[in-house]
Amino acid sequence: MSARGSRVRKVLTLAALVPLALGLISTPAPAAPATFTHPGVLVSRPQLDFVKTKVNAGAQPWKAAYDQAKSSAYASLSRTPKPRSVVECGPYSNPNNGCTDEREDAIAAYTDALIWYISGDARYAQKAIALMDAWSAVITSHTNSNAPLQTGWAGSSWPRAAEIIKYTYTSWPNSGRFATMLRNVYLSKVINGSNSNGNWELSMMEAAVGISVFLEDRTSFDKAVSRYRNRTAAYIYLSSDGTLPKTVPGSGLSTRDQIVGYWQGQATFVDGLTQETCRDFTHTGYGIAAIADVAETLRIQGADVYGTDVGERLRQALGFQSKYQLGAAVPSWLCSGHLNLGLGPVTEVGFNALHTRLGIAMANTQTLTERQRPAGSNNLFVAWQTLTHAGNTA
């Protein structure tokens, strides 16, 4: 954790969140740090050390979460990477030419990197390197309609793995080639965002922020954070927004009917409702996860946004979705009285930041988070959040 990041965290208090929640304070997007913190994508060295200490002591829930990750197919030392030059991903993964292989190899590299750091077993670092080297030697592009989303998902996992390996393992000769792959194949595809459903662009910005940290690219970092702030505000509604949700600049959504249509036909807006709540909770979970993941990376880099409207939107979204995921009756005004549940293992990062660090009561989110432990992977870009973030105050 950088000294700047530590200072920012100390001044964030619950009292400070209140005026932010009411929309009374306008906070500019944080600038890239003068010096990046490494490893610093989603997890920092102090956080990793916290986890390592807990696992080695056999403490729960970290030991169970570690065992879950280590016994998964992602941690197999016999895993064979399946890189290809062009990854083609169509709507609903049709066609699926390398899409699953790429995402899962990226999650595997991150899994191996975590196990390496926690266990000290160099075989896992070497396996992570083998996976990253295999892809950086081959891939040139992503194509078809789901290419931006696919690039965002895989591009969110790769820099997490790369940060841990580059800054904690002894040698990675091809790290420069991997960096070139991230810049040319991934960052170029995601940095300008999209006007698709919000979870797309949020995952794209997660990839862009993580890659920018690994590349130490301050210009791309600032651009990605600015778009992330805009998209977060347009994805989660707060009553302070007014009678209608915010929109992303350039979205083309200018009338009430257009905005209601974009929000899946939902015309009543309440705190914590998301743009995709009435679509289904699974896609909503993707958006919430990306918002929390980026916020955590920004905190590590000394650009904390938990004390801004981002933190309040995240808190409200987690609480709102958790309430119904836990079985609360759905009122008739909400999504015509029917919700498609399935939030996924996406609550640990935001819950830890807001509840464990900042002391904010989040009853429904806490119940759901603890019930789902240890949280596994959604096999897209979320993995092992109980292991990395449960009760982690580092």
Coordinates of C-alpha atoms in Angstrom, one line a residue:
M1 CA 0.0 0.0 0.0
S2 CA 1.4 3.4 -0.9
A3 CA 1.7 6.0 1.8
R4 CA -0.7 8.2 -0.1
G5 CA -3.2 5.3 -0.3
S6 CA -2.9 4.8 3.5
R7 CA -3.5 8.5 4.2
V8 CA -6.6 8.5 2.0
R9 CA -8.0 5.5 3.7
K10 CA -7.6 6.9 7.2
V11 CA -9.6 10.0 6.5
L12 CA -12.6 8.2 5.1
T13 CA -15.2 8.0 7.7
L14 CA -18.8 7.1 7.8
A15 CA -19.7 10.7 8.5
A16 CA -17.9 11.7 5.3
L17 CA -20.0 9.3 3.3
V18 CA -23.3 10.9 4.4
P19 CA -23.1 14.2 2.4
L20 CA -21.6 12.2 -0.5
A21 CA -24.6 9.9 -0.5
L22 CA -26.9 12.9 -0.6
G23 CA -25.1 14.2 -3.7
L24 CA -23.9 17.3 -1.8
I25 CA -20.2 16.8 -2.6
S26 CA -18.8 16.7 -6.2
T27 CA -15.6 14.7 -6.3
P28 CA -13.5 14.8 -9.4
A29 CA -12.2 11.6 -10.9
P30 CA -8.9 10.7 -9.1
A31 CA -5.7 11.1 -11.1
A32 CA -3.2 8.4 -11.7
P33 CA -0.5 8.1 -9.0
A34 CA 2.9 9.5 -9.6
T35 CA 4.2 6.1 -8.7
F36 CA 2.2 3.0 -9.2
T37 CA 2.0 0.4 -6.4
H38 CA 2.9 -3.2 -7.3
P39 CA 1.4 -5.7 -7.0
G40 CA -1.6 -3.5 -7.3
V41 CA -4.5 -4.9 -9.4
L42 CA -7.3 -6.0 -7.1
V43 CA -4.9 -7.3 -4.4
S44 CA -1.8 -5.7 -2.9
R45 CA 1.2 -7.2 -1.2
P46 CA -0.2 -6.4 2.3
Q47 CA -3.5 -8.0 1.4
L48 CA -1.6 -11.1 0.1
D49 CA 0.4 -11.3 3.2
F50 CA -2.7 -11.1 5.3
V51 CA -4.2 -14.0 3.4
K52 CA -1.0 -16.0 3.6
T53 CA -0.9 -15.6 7.4
K54 CA -4.5 -16.7 7.8
V55 CA -4.2 -19.7 5.5
N56 CA -1.0 -20.9 7.1
A57 CA -2.7 -20.6 10.5
G58 CA -5.6 -22.7 9.3
A59 CA -8.0 -19.8 10.0
Q60 CA -11.4 -19.7 8.5
P61 CA -12.9 -18.9 6.0
W62 CA -9.5 -18.4 4.3
K63 CA -8.3 -21.9 4.7
A64 CA -11.5 -23.4 3.1
A65 CA -11.3 -20.7 0.4
Y66 CA -7.7 -21.6 -0.3
D67 CA -8.4 -25.3 -0.4
Q68 CA -11.3 -24.6 -2.8
A69 CA -9.0 -22.7 -5.2
K70 CA -6.2 -25.2 -5.0
S71 CA -8.4 -28.2 -5.7
S72 CA -10.1 -26.5 -8.6
A73 CA -9.3 -27.3 -12.2
Y74 CA -7.8 -23.8 -12.5
A75 CA -5.0 -24.8 -10.2
S76 CA -4.1 -28.0 -12.0
L77 CA -0.3 -28.2 -12.7
S78 CA -1.1 -30.5 -15.6
R79 CA -3.3 -27.8 -17.3
T80 CA -2.4 -27.3 -21.0
P81 CA -3.0 -23.7 -22.3
K82 CA -5.1 -23.4 -25.4
P83 CA -4.0 -20.1 -27.1
R84 CA -5.1 -19.1 -30.5
S85 CA -4.3 -16.2 -32.7
V86 CA -7.9 -14.9 -33.2
V87 CA -10.5 -15.4 -30.5
E88 CA -13.9 -15.3 -32.0
C89 CA -16.9 -14.7 -29.7
G90 CA -20.4 -14.3 -31.1
P91 CA -23.7 -13.5 -29.2
Y92 CA -24.4 -16.0 -26.4
S93 CA -21.0 -17.5 -27.2
N94 CA -22.0 -18.6 -30.6
P95 CA -19.5 -19.1 -32.2
N96 CA -17.2 -19.9 -29.3
N97 CA -13.8 -20.1 -30.9
G98 CA -11.4 -19.9 -28.0
C99 CA -13.6 -17.7 -25.8
T100 CA -13.9 -20.2 -22.9
D101 CA -10.3 -21.3 -23.3
E102 CA -9.0 -17.7 -23.1
R103 CA -11.1 -16.7 -20.1
E104 CA -10.3 -19.9 -18.1
D105 CA -6.6 -19.8 -18.9
A106 CA -6.6 -16.2 -17.6
I107 CA -8.4 -17.2 -14.4
A108 CA -6.0 -20.2 -14.1
A109 CA -3.0 -17.9 -14.3
Y110 CA -4.5 -15.7 -11.5
T111 CA -5.3 -18.8 -9.4
D112 CA -1.8 -20.2 -9.8
A113 CA -0.3 -16.8 -8.9
L114 CA -2.3 -16.6 -5.7
I115 CA -1.3 -20.2 -4.8
W116 CA 2.3 -19.4 -5.5
Y117 CA 2.3 -16.4 -3.2
I118 CA 0.4 -18.1 -0.4
S119 CA 2.2 -21.5 -0.5
G120 CA 5.7 -20.5 -1.8
D121 CA 5.5 -23.4 -4.2
A122 CA 7.4 -22.2 -7.3
R123 CA 5.6 -24.7 -9.5
Y124 CA 2.5 -22.6 -9.4
A125 CA 4.4 -19.4 -10.4
Q126 CA 6.0 -21.4 -13.3
K127 CA 2.5 -22.6 -14.4
A128 CA 1.1 -19.1 -14.3
I129 CA 4.1 -17.9 -16.4
A130 CA 3.5 -20.8 -18.9
L131 CA -0.1 -19.8 -19.4
M132 CA 0.7 -16.2 -19.8
D133 CA 3.6 -16.9 -22.2
A134 CA 1.5 -19.3 -24.3
W135 CA -1.1 -16.6 -25.0
S136 CA 1.3 -13.7 -25.4
A137 CA 3.2 -15.7 -28.1
V138 CA 0.1 -16.3 -30.2
I139 CA -3.0 -14.0 -29.8
T140 CA -3.5 -11.1 -32.1
S141 CA -7.2 -10.1 -31.9
H142 CA -10.7 -10.7 -30.7
T143 CA -13.5 -10.7 -33.3
N144 CA -17.3 -10.9 -33.7
S145 CA -20.1 -9.2 -31.7
N146 CA -19.0 -10.1 -28.2
A147 CA -15.3 -9.2 -28.8
P148 CA -15.4 -6.1 -26.5
L149 CA -16.9 -8.1 -23.6
Q150 CA -14.6 -11.0 -24.1
T151 CA -11.6 -8.7 -24.1
G152 CA -12.9 -7.1 -20.9
W153 CA -13.4 -10.3 -19.1
A154 CA -10.0 -11.9 -20.0
G155 CA -8.3 -8.6 -19.8
S156 CA -9.5 -8.2 -16.2
S157 CA -7.9 -11.5 -15.1
W158 CA -4.6 -11.3 -16.9
P159 CA -3.1 -8.3 -15.2
R160 CA -4.1 -9.7 -11.7
A161 CA -1.9 -12.7 -12.4
A162 CA 0.8 -10.7 -14.1
E163 CA 1.2 -8.2 -11.2
I164 CA 1.7 -10.9 -8.7
I165 CA 4.2 -12.9 -10.7
K166 CA 6.2 -9.9 -12.0
Y167 CA 6.6 -8.4 -8.5
T168 CA 6.9 -11.4 -6.3
Y169 CA 8.6 -14.1 -8.4
T170 CA 12.2 -14.3 -9.2
S171 CA 12.2 -14.3 -13.0
W172 CA 9.8 -13.9 -15.9
P173 CA 11.8 -13.4 -19.1
N174 CA 8.8 -12.8 -21.4
S175 CA 7.0 -10.2 -19.2
G176 CA 7.8 -7.6 -21.8
R177 CA 6.1 -9.6 -24.5
F178 CA 3.1 -10.1 -22.2
A179 CA 2.9 -6.3 -21.7
T180 CA 2.9 -5.7 -25.4
M181 CA 0.1 -8.2 -25.8
L182 CA -1.9 -6.4 -23.1
R183 CA -1.4 -3.0 -24.8
N184 CA -2.0 -4.0 -28.4
V185 CA -4.6 -6.8 -28.1
Y186 CA -6.5 -5.8 -25.0
L187 CA -6.2 -2.2 -24.0
S188 CA -6.8 -1.0 -27.6
K189 CA -10.1 -2.9 -27.6
V190 CA -11.5 -1.7 -24.3
I191 CA -10.1 1.8 -23.6
N192 CA -12.8 3.6 -25.5
G193 CA -15.7 1.7 -24.0
S194 CA -19.0 0.9 -25.6
N195 CA -22.6 1.9 -25.4
S196 CA -23.9 -1.6 -24.7
N197 CA -25.5 -2.8 -21.5
G198 CA -23.6 -1.4 -18.5
N199 CA -21.9 -4.6 -17.4
W200 CA -20.0 -4.6 -20.7
E201 CA -18.4 -1.3 -20.3
L202 CA -17.8 -1.8 -16.6
S203 CA -15.8 -5.0 -17.3
M204 CA -14.0 -3.2 -20.1
M205 CA -13.0 -0.5 -17.7
E206 CA -11.9 -3.0 -15.2
A207 CA -9.6 -4.5 -17.8
A208 CA -8.4 -1.0 -18.9
V209 CA -7.6 0.1 -15.3
G210 CA -5.8 -3.1 -14.5
I211 CA -3.8 -3.1 -17.7
S212 CA -2.9 0.5 -17.2
V213 CA -1.5 -0.3 -13.8
F214 CA 0.6 -3.1 -15.1
L215 CA 1.9 -0.9 -18.0
E216 CA 2.2 2.1 -15.7
D217 CA 0.3 4.0 -18.3
R218 CA -1.0 7.2 -16.5
T219 CA -2.9 8.5 -19.5
S220 CA -4.9 5.3 -20.1
F221 CA -5.4 5.0 -16.3
D222 CA -7.0 8.5 -16.1
K223 CA -9.1 7.9 -19.2
A224 CA -10.4 4.6 -18.0
V225 CA -11.2 5.9 -14.5
S226 CA -13.1 8.8 -15.9
R227 CA -15.3 6.5 -18.0
Y228 CA -15.7 4.1 -15.1
R229 CA -17.0 6.9 -12.9
N230 CA -19.5 8.0 -15.6
R231 CA -20.7 4.4 -16.2
T232 CA -21.0 3.6 -12.5
A233 CA -23.2 6.7 -12.1
A234 CA -25.3 5.5 -15.0
Y235 CA -25.5 1.9 -13.8
I236 CA -26.7 2.3 -10.2
Y237 CA -29.5 4.8 -9.4
L238 CA -29.5 7.1 -6.3
S239 CA -32.4 9.3 -5.4
S240 CA -30.0 12.2 -5.5
D241 CA -29.8 11.7 -9.3
G242 CA -33.3 13.1 -9.7
T243 CA -36.4 11.6 -11.3
L244 CA -34.4 9.7 -13.9
P245 CA -31.1 7.8 -13.8
K246 CA -28.0 9.4 -15.1
T247 CA -26.8 8.5 -18.6
V248 CA -23.3 8.1 -20.1
P249 CA -22.2 11.1 -22.3
G250 CA -22.7 10.1 -25.9
S251 CA -25.2 7.3 -25.1
G252 CA -27.9 8.9 -27.1
L253 CA -30.4 8.4 -24.3
S254 CA -32.2 11.8 -24.0
T255 CA -35.9 11.1 -23.3
R256 CA -37.7 9.4 -20.4
D257 CA -39.0 6.7 -22.7
Q258 CA -35.5 5.9 -24.0
I259 CA -34.1 5.7 -20.5
V260 CA -36.9 3.5 -19.2
G261 CA -36.5 1.2 -22.2
Y262 CA -32.7 1.0 -21.5
W263 CA -33.5 0.1 -17.9
Q264 CA -35.5 -2.9 -19.1
G265 CA -38.8 -1.2 -18.9
Q266 CA -38.5 -0.2 -15.2
A267 CA -40.1 3.2 -14.7
T268 CA -39.9 3.4 -10.9
F269 CA -36.4 4.2 -9.6
V270 CA -35.2 3.6 -6.1
D271 CA -31.8 3.6 -4.4
G272 CA -29.7 0.6 -5.4
L273 CA -31.7 -0.3 -8.5
T274 CA -29.3 -1.1 -11.4
Q275 CA -29.7 -0.7 -15.2
E276 CA -29.9 -4.5 -15.4
T277 CA -31.8 -5.5 -12.3
C278 CA -34.9 -6.2 -14.3
R279 CA -32.9 -8.1 -16.9
D280 CA -31.5 -10.6 -14.4
F281 CA -29.3 -10.6 -11.3
T282 CA -26.5 -12.6 -13.0
H283 CA -25.7 -9.8 -15.4
T284 CA -26.3 -7.3 -12.6
G285 CA -23.7 -9.2 -10.6
Y286 CA -21.2 -8.7 -13.4
G287 CA -21.6 -5.0 -13.2
I288 CA -21.4 -4.8 -9.4
A289 CA -18.3 -7.0 -9.4
A290 CA -16.5 -4.8 -11.9
I291 CA -17.4 -1.6 -10.0
A292 CA -16.1 -3.1 -6.8
D293 CA -13.0 -4.6 -8.4
V294 CA -12.0 -1.2 -10.0
A295 CA -12.7 0.6 -6.7
E296 CA -10.3 -1.8 -4.9
T297 CA -7.6 -1.3 -7.5
L298 CA -8.0 2.5 -7.2
R299 CA -7.7 2.3 -3.4
I300 CA -4.5 0.3 -3.7
Q301 CA -3.2 3.0 -6.1
G302 CA -4.0 5.8 -3.7
A303 CA -7.0 7.0 -5.7
D304 CA -9.7 5.8 -3.3
V305 CA -13.3 6.2 -4.6
Y306 CA -15.1 4.4 -1.8
G307 CA -15.8 7.7 0.0
T308 CA -17.4 9.2 -3.1
D309 CA -20.7 8.5 -4.8
V310 CA -19.1 5.3 -6.2
G311 CA -19.0 3.9 -2.7
E312 CA -22.6 4.9 -1.9
R313 CA -23.9 3.5 -5.2
L314 CA -22.0 0.2 -4.6
R315 CA -23.4 0.0 -1.0
Q316 CA -26.9 0.6 -2.2
A317 CA -26.7 -1.8 -5.1
L318 CA -25.3 -4.6 -2.9
G319 CA -28.0 -4.1 -0.3
F320 CA -30.8 -3.9 -2.8
Q321 CA -29.9 -7.0 -4.8
S322 CA -28.9 -9.0 -1.7
K323 CA -32.3 -8.4 -0.1
Y324 CA -34.1 -10.0 -3.0
Q325 CA -31.5 -12.7 -3.5
L326 CA -32.2 -13.7 0.1
G327 CA -35.8 -14.2 -0.8
A328 CA -37.7 -11.0 0.0
A329 CA -41.1 -10.7 -1.7
V330 CA -40.9 -8.7 -4.9
P331 CA -43.3 -5.8 -5.1
S332 CA -45.4 -5.3 -8.1
W333 CA -43.7 -2.0 -9.1
L334 CA -40.3 -3.8 -9.4
C335 CA -39.7 -5.5 -12.7
S336 CA -43.5 -6.3 -13.0
G337 CA -43.3 -8.3 -9.8
H338 CA -40.7 -10.9 -11.0
L339 CA -37.0 -11.1 -10.7
N340 CA -34.5 -13.5 -12.3
L341 CA -32.2 -14.2 -9.4
G342 CA -28.6 -15.6 -9.5
L343 CA -26.3 -12.7 -8.3
G344 CA -23.2 -14.9 -8.2
P345 CA -20.0 -14.8 -6.0
V346 CA -19.6 -11.0 -6.4
T347 CA -20.2 -9.4 -3.0
E348 CA -17.0 -10.0 -1.0
V349 CA -14.8 -7.1 -2.4
G350 CA -17.5 -4.4 -1.9
F351 CA -18.6 -5.8 1.4
N352 CA -15.1 -5.9 2.8
A353 CA -14.3 -2.4 1.7
L354 CA -17.5 -0.8 3.0
H355 CA -18.3 -2.9 6.0
T356 CA -15.0 -4.3 7.3
R357 CA -12.8 -1.2 6.6
L358 CA -15.3 1.6 6.9
G359 CA -17.6 0.1 9.4
I360 CA -20.9 0.6 7.5
A361 CA -23.7 -1.7 8.5
M362 CA -24.8 -3.8 5.6
A363 CA -27.1 -6.5 7.1
N364 CA -28.5 -8.1 3.9
T365 CA -25.2 -8.0 2.1
Q366 CA -23.4 -9.5 5.1
T367 CA -26.0 -12.3 5.4
L368 CA -25.7 -13.2 1.7
T369 CA -21.9 -12.9 1.7
E370 CA -21.4 -15.1 4.7
R371 CA -23.9 -17.6 3.4
Q372 CA -22.1 -18.0 0.1
R373 CA -18.6 -18.5 1.6
P374 CA -16.2 -19.6 0.3
A375 CA -17.1 -17.7 -2.9
G376 CA -15.7 -19.5 -6.0
S377 CA -15.5 -18.3 -9.6
N378 CA -18.1 -17.3 -12.1
N379 CA -15.8 -18.7 -14.7
L380 CA -15.7 -15.4 -16.5
F381 CA -13.7 -12.9 -14.5
V382 CA -14.6 -13.3 -10.8
A383 CA -12.5 -15.7 -8.8
W384 CA -11.7 -16.5 -5.1
Q385 CA -13.0 -13.3 -3.5
T386 CA -13.4 -14.9 -0.1
L387 CA -9.8 -16.0 -0.2
T388 CA -8.5 -12.5 -1.1
H389 CA -11.0 -10.1 0.5
A390 CA -12.9 -11.7 3.4
G391 CA -12.2 -9.6 6.5
N392 CA -9.1 -8.2 4.8
T393 CA -8.2 -4.8 6.3
A394 CA -4.7 -4.5 4.8

